[in-house]
Every structure is written in structure tokens, then in C-alpha cells.
Amino acid sequence: MSDVSRSTIITMPVESLLPADSPRLAGLNADHVRALAECGAEFEPILVHRGTGRVIDGMHRLRAAILRGEPRIAVRQVDGTAADLFIRAVQANTGHGLPLTLGDRKAAARRILATHPHWSDRAIAAVTGVSPKTVGAVRGRCSSEESPQSNPPAPPVPRVGRDGRVRPADMPERREKARSLLVERPRATLREVAQEAGVSVSTAHRLRQELRSGAAASEAGPRRPGTAAGLAPEDAACPAPLVVAASPRPSGRGSLVPLTSLPAPADATSRGPARIRVRALDVLANDPSIRFTDSGRALLRWLNGQAQGLAAGEELLAAVPPHCARALTEVVSHYAREWERLAAGLQRTDPLNGSWRTAR
């Protein structure tokens, strides 16, 4: 409809115009025509097909102009096929003027499905003013009526969404397949799952996050000591840093902040730095000057966020295309250097005068 606002307004004789291919099943509303004629206001230009002079939108205004005895009416001319012009008529009638009834809009959706089956349910819903669920139901009825049960089902046709992008019509089935692959083969990479299921890597990543969130919710409750919140024992064995569970402010002076940590990796004896890191974080988590101060609790929450970010980063890095690896390496290396600079400053902390900034 963007070209309509840019088209030139002209006037045409009212008797030269042909009636519209209207989406209104009941035709024109005589009371609405009479009300328009009696209001005395100047009408907005109507839409007319350039080649045939057929009205696309504005039949009520045209009838009101004839009732007023006006010989000419302002119009905007548009081009297009009959199917596209009908879509323009539906768009215009759902956007202003006398509203279309629900029956009109459902009938319009059915007609657009017949001429534009490659459009998505959401795209047709945006045009007709019904919900995507309603369009899907209409599409299902059309398919069952037009395809005999004895014939094999036709392969799904890719659909064009509201954003103009083409997407497979069987995306729910593809997502379900990807979800099953993630459950059956937890060690498979996101790229392998995406390629086998026919989805994007980002979709596979989102599905894996949903599965892990669901597993965490289902396992909430009493946990064995040393097991991370929301993680199964096999997940807790990943080489991740200590995770400190976020908790509300203590209710009293003597109340403690509940903490939960991931255990050291199974081969911690060969991973000295990882074991030292876990032990150091345990010291922080159990130090009263950290646990019972606002700044200390904020520090623990921040460390918890860093740990979760590292775990999520491994999943995100798996989805990076090869041609972006060099640029991403520069970014990650920069962050690593900043962490090393921060650690070097902390090593120069004077334990007597307090702040590590003073020691710098």
C-alpha cells in the first residue's frame, strides 16, 4: 500500500467507474452510504484500478457522491493483478471505514489462501484482520476439501512471512526433530543438529537452552551436596567455574546466604588451576566480610553471572561461522587481556590498607 500514498490524486466521472470486487459478502450498507452523504465532509480519494476503472476501495464514498449529485470524485489510481487488487481492497477495508464482519474477513482469508498459498498464516492474518490460528484453521479445511483422502499428501510449500523471508512450512516438525536429536545425542554440536534437522544453528541453540531450562525446573528441590542448582550430575561434571546461587538480602543479622557450587571436574587432579579456582571461590563464598555485606553479595552475584556467561559462551561460539572466527578471536583475546590486567592489580593489593586500587 506504500505506492498508494505517493500516487497522484485526480478526478474521474462517477459514471465511468466500475463496481468493486468487494470483500463484503452482504454488499453495501445503505445506512452508511446515507450517513456519508449527509455529513457534508469532503471524501478521501477512493482507490481505482488504472487499466479498468474498477473501484478497489471506496464504494460507499462513491455511492454517497452519487447521492449528493456530484458528477466527479477524487481517486488514486493503482496497478496490479486481480488477486493483488483484492488484497489491497481487504487491507483498505480493515484499516478504515465501515469494519468488515468476521465472516467477511474469514471469507477473504479463504480467497487469499487460494491465490497466495505460499503466504504464511501470519502474513494473511495481518491482511485480513483475523488471528494466525484462524487462518491456519481455514487453511486446514481448504486442504481437506481439495485433497482427496486417497491421494498422498503433497509436500509442504515454503511460505513467505510478513517480513518477506521464505520459510519452510514444516518448521514445527523440524524443530521437534531437532529437539529429539538434542535429547538423544547431547554431545552433538549445534551445527550437526541444525544440518540434520533442517533448522538454523540459532534455532538449535535456542532449543538446547529450552531443554536445559526445563531440566533445571524439573530437578528443582533437594539436591545432593556439591551438585549445582538445576544441573544433573552428568552436567555438573563439565569444567565450569564455581556457581554461586543468587539469593535475597538476609532477613536478619545472623542469617546466611545459601550458596551452591559446581564440583571440581572429574579429572581435577590433572587440572590444578581449576581446582585452585574452585577452592578460592569457596573461600570467598564463606567469608563473613563477603557474605554479610551488600558489596560482597553483589560480588558473588557478579561472579555467578560470569560463570553462567562462560557456559553460555561455549554454546554461542559453536554457532559462529568460520569466516567470523578471526574477528571473534580478537574480541575474546581482548577480554582475556583485561581480566589478566585486573588479576595483576589484585595481586598488588596491600592487605593492610584495604582497597586494591590503593595498592595500584
Coordinates of C-alpha atoms in Angstrom, one line a residue:
M1 CA 0.0 0.0 0.0
S2 CA 3.0 2.3 0.1
D3 CA 2.7 3.3 -3.5
V4 CA -0.9 4.5 -3.0
S5 CA 0.2 7.4 -0.8
R6 CA 2.7 8.5 -3.5
S7 CA 0.2 8.3 -6.4
T8 CA -1.3 11.5 -7.8
I9 CA -4.8 12.4 -7.0
I10 CA -7.1 13.0 -10.0
T11 CA -10.8 13.3 -10.5
M12 CA -12.9 11.0 -12.6
P13 CA -16.6 11.0 -13.7
V14 CA -18.6 8.8 -11.3
E15 CA -20.4 7.1 -14.2
S16 CA -17.1 5.9 -15.7
L17 CA -16.2 3.8 -12.6
L18 CA -17.0 0.1 -12.3
P19 CA -18.2 -1.5 -9.0
A20 CA -15.6 -3.0 -6.8
D21 CA -14.7 -6.7 -6.2
S22 CA -15.7 -6.1 -2.6
P23 CA -14.8 -8.4 0.3
R24 CA -18.2 -7.5 1.8
L25 CA -20.4 -10.6 1.5
A26 CA -23.6 -8.6 2.2
G27 CA -22.7 -5.8 -0.3
L28 CA -23.0 -2.1 0.5
N29 CA -24.6 -0.8 3.7
A30 CA -27.4 1.7 2.7
D31 CA -27.4 3.4 6.1
H32 CA -23.7 4.0 6.0
V33 CA -24.0 5.5 2.4
R34 CA -26.7 7.8 3.6
A35 CA -24.7 8.9 6.7
L36 CA -21.7 9.7 4.4
A37 CA -23.9 11.7 2.0
E38 CA -25.5 13.7 4.8
C39 CA -22.3 14.5 6.7
G40 CA -21.2 17.2 4.2
A41 CA -17.5 16.4 4.6
E42 CA -15.1 16.1 1.7
F43 CA -14.3 12.5 1.0
E44 CA -10.8 10.9 1.0
P45 CA -9.8 9.8 -2.6
I46 CA -11.0 6.3 -3.5
L47 CA -8.7 3.6 -5.0
V48 CA -9.3 2.7 -8.6
H49 CA -7.6 0.3 -10.9
R50 CA -5.8 2.3 -13.6
G51 CA -6.5 0.0 -16.5
T52 CA -10.1 -0.9 -16.0
G53 CA -11.5 1.9 -13.8
R54 CA -12.8 -0.7 -11.3
V55 CA -13.1 0.6 -7.8
I56 CA -10.7 -1.1 -5.3
D57 CA -11.7 0.7 -2.2
G58 CA -14.4 3.4 -1.6
M59 CA -17.7 2.1 -3.0
H60 CA -19.6 3.6 0.0
R61 CA -18.0 7.0 -0.8
L62 CA -18.8 6.6 -4.5
R63 CA -22.4 5.9 -3.8
A64 CA -22.6 8.8 -1.3
A65 CA -21.1 11.1 -4.0
I66 CA -23.8 10.0 -6.5
L67 CA -26.4 10.5 -3.8
R68 CA -25.2 14.1 -3.4
G69 CA -25.4 14.6 -7.1
E70 CA -21.6 15.2 -7.6
P71 CA -20.5 14.4 -11.2
R72 CA -16.9 13.7 -10.3
I73 CA -14.9 12.1 -7.5
A74 CA -11.3 12.2 -6.4
V75 CA -9.4 9.0 -7.0
R76 CA -5.9 7.4 -6.7
Q77 CA -5.0 5.0 -9.4
V78 CA -3.2 1.8 -8.7
D79 CA -1.9 -1.2 -10.8
G80 CA -1.8 -4.9 -10.2
T81 CA -3.4 -8.3 -10.9
A82 CA -6.9 -9.1 -9.8
A83 CA -5.7 -11.2 -6.9
D84 CA -3.4 -8.5 -5.7
L85 CA -6.1 -5.9 -6.1
F86 CA -8.4 -7.9 -3.9
I87 CA -5.7 -8.0 -1.2
R88 CA -5.5 -4.2 -1.4
A89 CA -9.3 -4.0 -1.0
V90 CA -9.2 -6.1 2.1
Q91 CA -6.3 -4.2 3.6
A92 CA -8.0 -0.9 3.0
N93 CA -11.3 -2.0 4.4
T94 CA -9.7 -3.4 7.6
G95 CA -7.8 -0.2 8.1
H96 CA -10.6 2.4 8.0
G97 CA -14.3 3.0 7.2
L98 CA -17.1 0.6 7.9
P99 CA -15.4 -2.5 9.5
L100 CA -15.6 -5.9 7.8
T101 CA -17.6 -8.5 9.7
L102 CA -15.8 -11.7 11.0
G103 CA -17.5 -13.6 8.2
D104 CA -16.2 -11.2 5.6
R105 CA -12.6 -11.5 7.0
K106 CA -12.7 -15.3 7.1
A107 CA -14.0 -15.4 3.5
A108 CA -11.3 -13.1 2.5
A109 CA -8.7 -15.3 4.2
R110 CA -10.0 -18.3 2.3
R111 CA -9.8 -16.5 -1.0
I112 CA -6.3 -15.2 -0.4
L113 CA -5.2 -18.7 0.6
A114 CA -6.5 -19.9 -2.8
T115 CA -4.4 -17.3 -4.7
H116 CA -1.4 -17.0 -2.4
P117 CA -0.9 -20.4 -0.7
H118 CA 2.7 -19.6 -0.2
W119 CA 1.9 -16.8 2.2
S120 CA 2.3 -17.7 5.9
D121 CA -0.6 -17.7 8.3
R122 CA 0.7 -14.6 10.0
A123 CA 1.1 -12.7 6.7
I124 CA -2.5 -13.5 5.7
A125 CA -3.7 -12.7 9.2
A126 CA -2.1 -9.3 9.1
V127 CA -4.0 -8.5 5.8
T128 CA -7.4 -9.8 6.8
G129 CA -7.5 -8.8 10.5
V130 CA -8.0 -12.3 11.9
S131 CA -5.7 -14.3 14.1
P132 CA -3.0 -16.6 12.6
K133 CA -4.8 -19.5 14.3
T134 CA -8.0 -18.7 12.4
V135 CA -6.0 -18.6 9.1
G136 CA -4.4 -22.0 10.0
A137 CA -7.9 -23.5 10.6
V138 CA -9.1 -22.1 7.3
R139 CA -6.0 -23.5 5.5
G140 CA -6.6 -26.9 7.1
R141 CA -10.2 -27.0 5.9
C142 CA -9.2 -25.9 2.4
S143 CA -6.6 -28.7 2.3
S144 CA -9.0 -31.4 3.4
E145 CA -11.7 -30.3 1.0
E146 CA -9.4 -30.0 -2.0
S147 CA -7.2 -33.1 -1.4
P148 CA -9.0 -36.5 -1.5
Q149 CA -8.0 -38.9 1.3
S150 CA -6.9 -41.5 -1.2
N151 CA -4.2 -39.2 -2.7
P152 CA -0.8 -39.0 -1.0
P153 CA -0.3 -35.7 0.8
A154 CA 1.5 -33.0 -1.2
P155 CA 4.9 -31.9 0.1
P156 CA 4.7 -28.7 2.2
V157 CA 5.2 -25.5 0.2
P158 CA 7.6 -22.9 1.6
R159 CA 5.8 -19.8 2.8
V160 CA 6.6 -16.1 2.7
G161 CA 6.3 -14.4 6.0
R162 CA 5.3 -10.8 6.8
D163 CA 9.0 -9.8 6.6
G164 CA 9.3 -11.2 3.1
R165 CA 11.5 -14.1 4.0
V166 CA 10.8 -17.6 2.8
R167 CA 10.5 -20.3 5.4
P168 CA 9.6 -24.0 5.3
A169 CA 6.0 -24.8 6.0
D170 CA 7.0 -27.8 8.2
M171 CA 9.1 -25.8 10.7
P172 CA 7.2 -27.3 13.7
E173 CA 8.2 -30.8 12.6
R174 CA 11.8 -29.7 12.0
R175 CA 12.0 -28.1 15.4
E176 CA 10.6 -31.3 17.0
K177 CA 13.2 -33.3 15.2
A178 CA 16.0 -31.0 16.4
R179 CA 14.7 -31.3 19.9
S180 CA 14.7 -35.1 19.7
L181 CA 18.3 -35.1 18.4
L182 CA 19.4 -32.8 21.2
V183 CA 17.9 -35.3 23.8
E184 CA 19.2 -38.4 22.1
R185 CA 22.7 -37.1 21.2
P186 CA 23.6 -34.5 23.9
R187 CA 27.3 -34.4 22.7
A188 CA 26.4 -33.5 19.1
T189 CA 27.4 -30.0 18.0
L190 CA 24.7 -27.4 17.3
R191 CA 25.8 -27.3 13.7
E192 CA 25.3 -31.1 13.3
V193 CA 21.9 -30.9 14.8
A194 CA 20.9 -28.0 12.7
Q195 CA 22.0 -29.6 9.5
E196 CA 20.3 -32.9 10.2
A197 CA 17.0 -31.4 11.3
G198 CA 16.9 -28.7 8.7
V199 CA 16.9 -25.7 11.1
S200 CA 19.2 -22.8 11.7
V201 CA 22.1 -23.0 14.2
S202 CA 20.4 -20.3 16.3
T203 CA 17.2 -22.3 16.4
A204 CA 19.1 -25.4 17.6
H205 CA 20.9 -23.3 20.2
R206 CA 17.5 -21.9 21.5
L207 CA 16.0 -25.4 21.7
R208 CA 19.0 -26.6 23.7
Q209 CA 18.6 -23.7 26.1
E210 CA 14.9 -24.5 26.5
L211 CA 15.7 -28.2 27.2
R212 CA 18.2 -27.3 29.8
S213 CA 15.9 -24.8 31.4
G214 CA 13.1 -27.4 31.6
A215 CA 15.5 -29.9 33.1
A216 CA 16.6 -27.4 35.7
A217 CA 13.0 -26.7 36.6
S218 CA 12.0 -30.3 36.9
E219 CA 15.0 -31.1 39.1
A220 CA 14.4 -28.2 41.5
G221 CA 14.2 -29.3 45.1
P222 CA 16.6 -31.2 47.4
R223 CA 19.9 -31.7 45.8
R224 CA 22.9 -33.7 46.8
P225 CA 25.8 -31.7 48.3
G226 CA 28.2 -30.5 45.6
T227 CA 25.7 -30.6 42.8
A228 CA 24.9 -27.3 41.0
A229 CA 21.3 -25.9 41.1
G230 CA 19.3 -27.1 38.2
L231 CA 22.0 -29.3 36.8
A232 CA 22.0 -33.1 36.5
P233 CA 25.1 -34.9 38.0
E234 CA 26.5 -35.6 34.5
D235 CA 26.1 -31.9 33.6
A236 CA 27.8 -30.8 36.8
A237 CA 30.9 -32.7 35.7
C238 CA 31.6 -30.1 33.0
P239 CA 34.7 -28.0 33.6
A240 CA 32.8 -24.9 34.7
P241 CA 33.8 -22.4 37.5
L242 CA 32.1 -22.3 40.8
V243 CA 28.5 -21.0 40.5
V244 CA 27.1 -19.1 43.5
A245 CA 23.3 -19.2 43.7
A246 CA 21.8 -15.7 43.8
S247 CA 19.8 -15.1 46.9
P248 CA 17.8 -12.3 48.5
R249 CA 19.1 -10.0 51.2
P250 CA 19.4 -11.8 54.6
S251 CA 16.3 -11.3 56.8
G252 CA 18.3 -11.0 60.0
R253 CA 21.8 -10.3 61.2
G254 CA 22.7 -13.9 61.6
S255 CA 21.1 -15.3 58.5
L256 CA 23.4 -16.8 55.9
V257 CA 23.3 -16.5 52.1
P258 CA 22.6 -20.0 50.7
L259 CA 25.4 -21.0 48.3
T260 CA 25.7 -23.9 45.8
S261 CA 28.8 -24.7 43.8
L262 CA 29.7 -26.9 40.9
P263 CA 32.1 -29.8 41.9
A264 CA 35.6 -29.8 40.5
P265 CA 36.0 -31.7 37.2
A266 CA 36.3 -35.5 37.4
D267 CA 40.0 -35.2 36.4
A268 CA 40.7 -32.3 38.9
T269 CA 43.9 -33.9 39.9
S270 CA 45.3 -33.1 36.5
R271 CA 43.7 -29.7 36.4
G272 CA 45.5 -27.8 39.1
P273 CA 44.3 -24.3 38.1
A274 CA 40.6 -25.4 38.0
R275 CA 40.9 -26.9 41.5
I276 CA 42.6 -23.8 42.9
R277 CA 39.9 -21.6 41.4
V278 CA 37.1 -23.7 43.0
R279 CA 38.9 -23.6 46.3
A280 CA 39.4 -19.8 46.1
L281 CA 35.8 -19.2 45.3
D282 CA 34.7 -21.3 48.2
V283 CA 36.8 -19.1 50.5
L284 CA 35.1 -16.0 49.1
A285 CA 31.6 -17.5 49.4
N286 CA 32.2 -18.5 53.1
D287 CA 34.0 -15.3 54.2
P288 CA 31.7 -13.3 56.6
S289 CA 33.0 -10.0 55.2
I290 CA 31.7 -11.1 51.8
R291 CA 28.5 -12.9 52.8
F292 CA 27.2 -10.2 55.2
T293 CA 27.9 -7.1 53.2
D294 CA 26.0 -5.6 50.3
S295 CA 29.1 -5.2 48.2
G296 CA 30.2 -8.8 49.0
R297 CA 26.9 -10.2 48.0
A298 CA 27.0 -8.1 44.8
L299 CA 30.4 -9.6 44.1
L300 CA 29.1 -13.1 44.5
R301 CA 26.2 -12.4 42.2
W302 CA 28.6 -10.9 39.6
L303 CA 30.9 -14.0 39.8
N304 CA 27.9 -16.2 39.3
G305 CA 26.9 -14.2 36.2
Q306 CA 30.5 -14.6 34.9
A307 CA 30.3 -18.4 35.4
Q308 CA 27.0 -18.7 33.6
G309 CA 28.2 -16.4 30.8
L310 CA 31.2 -18.7 30.2
A311 CA 29.0 -21.8 30.0
A312 CA 26.6 -20.0 27.6
G313 CA 29.6 -18.7 25.6
E314 CA 30.7 -22.2 24.7
E315 CA 27.2 -22.8 23.1
L316 CA 27.3 -19.4 21.3
L317 CA 30.8 -20.0 19.9
A318 CA 29.7 -23.3 18.4
A319 CA 27.3 -21.3 16.2
V320 CA 29.9 -18.9 14.8
P321 CA 30.6 -19.2 11.1
P322 CA 34.2 -19.9 10.2
H323 CA 34.7 -16.6 8.4
C324 CA 34.0 -14.8 11.7
A325 CA 36.5 -16.8 13.8
R326 CA 39.4 -14.3 13.3
A327 CA 37.4 -11.3 14.4
L328 CA 35.8 -13.1 17.3
T329 CA 39.3 -14.3 18.4
E330 CA 40.4 -10.7 18.7
V331 CA 37.4 -9.8 20.8
V332 CA 37.9 -12.7 23.2
S333 CA 41.6 -12.1 23.4
H334 CA 40.9 -8.5 24.3
Y335 CA 38.6 -9.5 27.2
A336 CA 41.2 -12.1 28.4
R337 CA 43.9 -9.4 28.5
E338 CA 41.6 -7.2 30.5
W339 CA 41.0 -10.0 33.0
E340 CA 44.7 -10.5 33.3
R341 CA 45.2 -6.8 33.9
L342 CA 42.6 -6.9 36.6
A343 CA 44.2 -10.0 38.2
A344 CA 47.6 -8.3 38.2
G345 CA 46.2 -5.3 40.0
L346 CA 44.6 -7.6 42.6
Q347 CA 47.9 -9.3 43.2
R348 CA 49.4 -6.0 44.2
T349 CA 46.7 -5.4 46.9
D350 CA 48.0 -4.2 50.2
P351 CA 46.2 -6.3 52.9
L352 CA 46.7 -3.6 55.5
N353 CA 45.3 -0.5 53.8
G354 CA 42.4 -2.3 52.2
S355 CA 41.4 -1.4 48.6
W356 CA 43.3 -3.0 45.8
R357 CA 43.0 0.3 43.9
T358 CA 45.2 1.9 46.6
A359 CA 47.9 -0.7 46.0
R360 CA 47.9 0.1 42.3

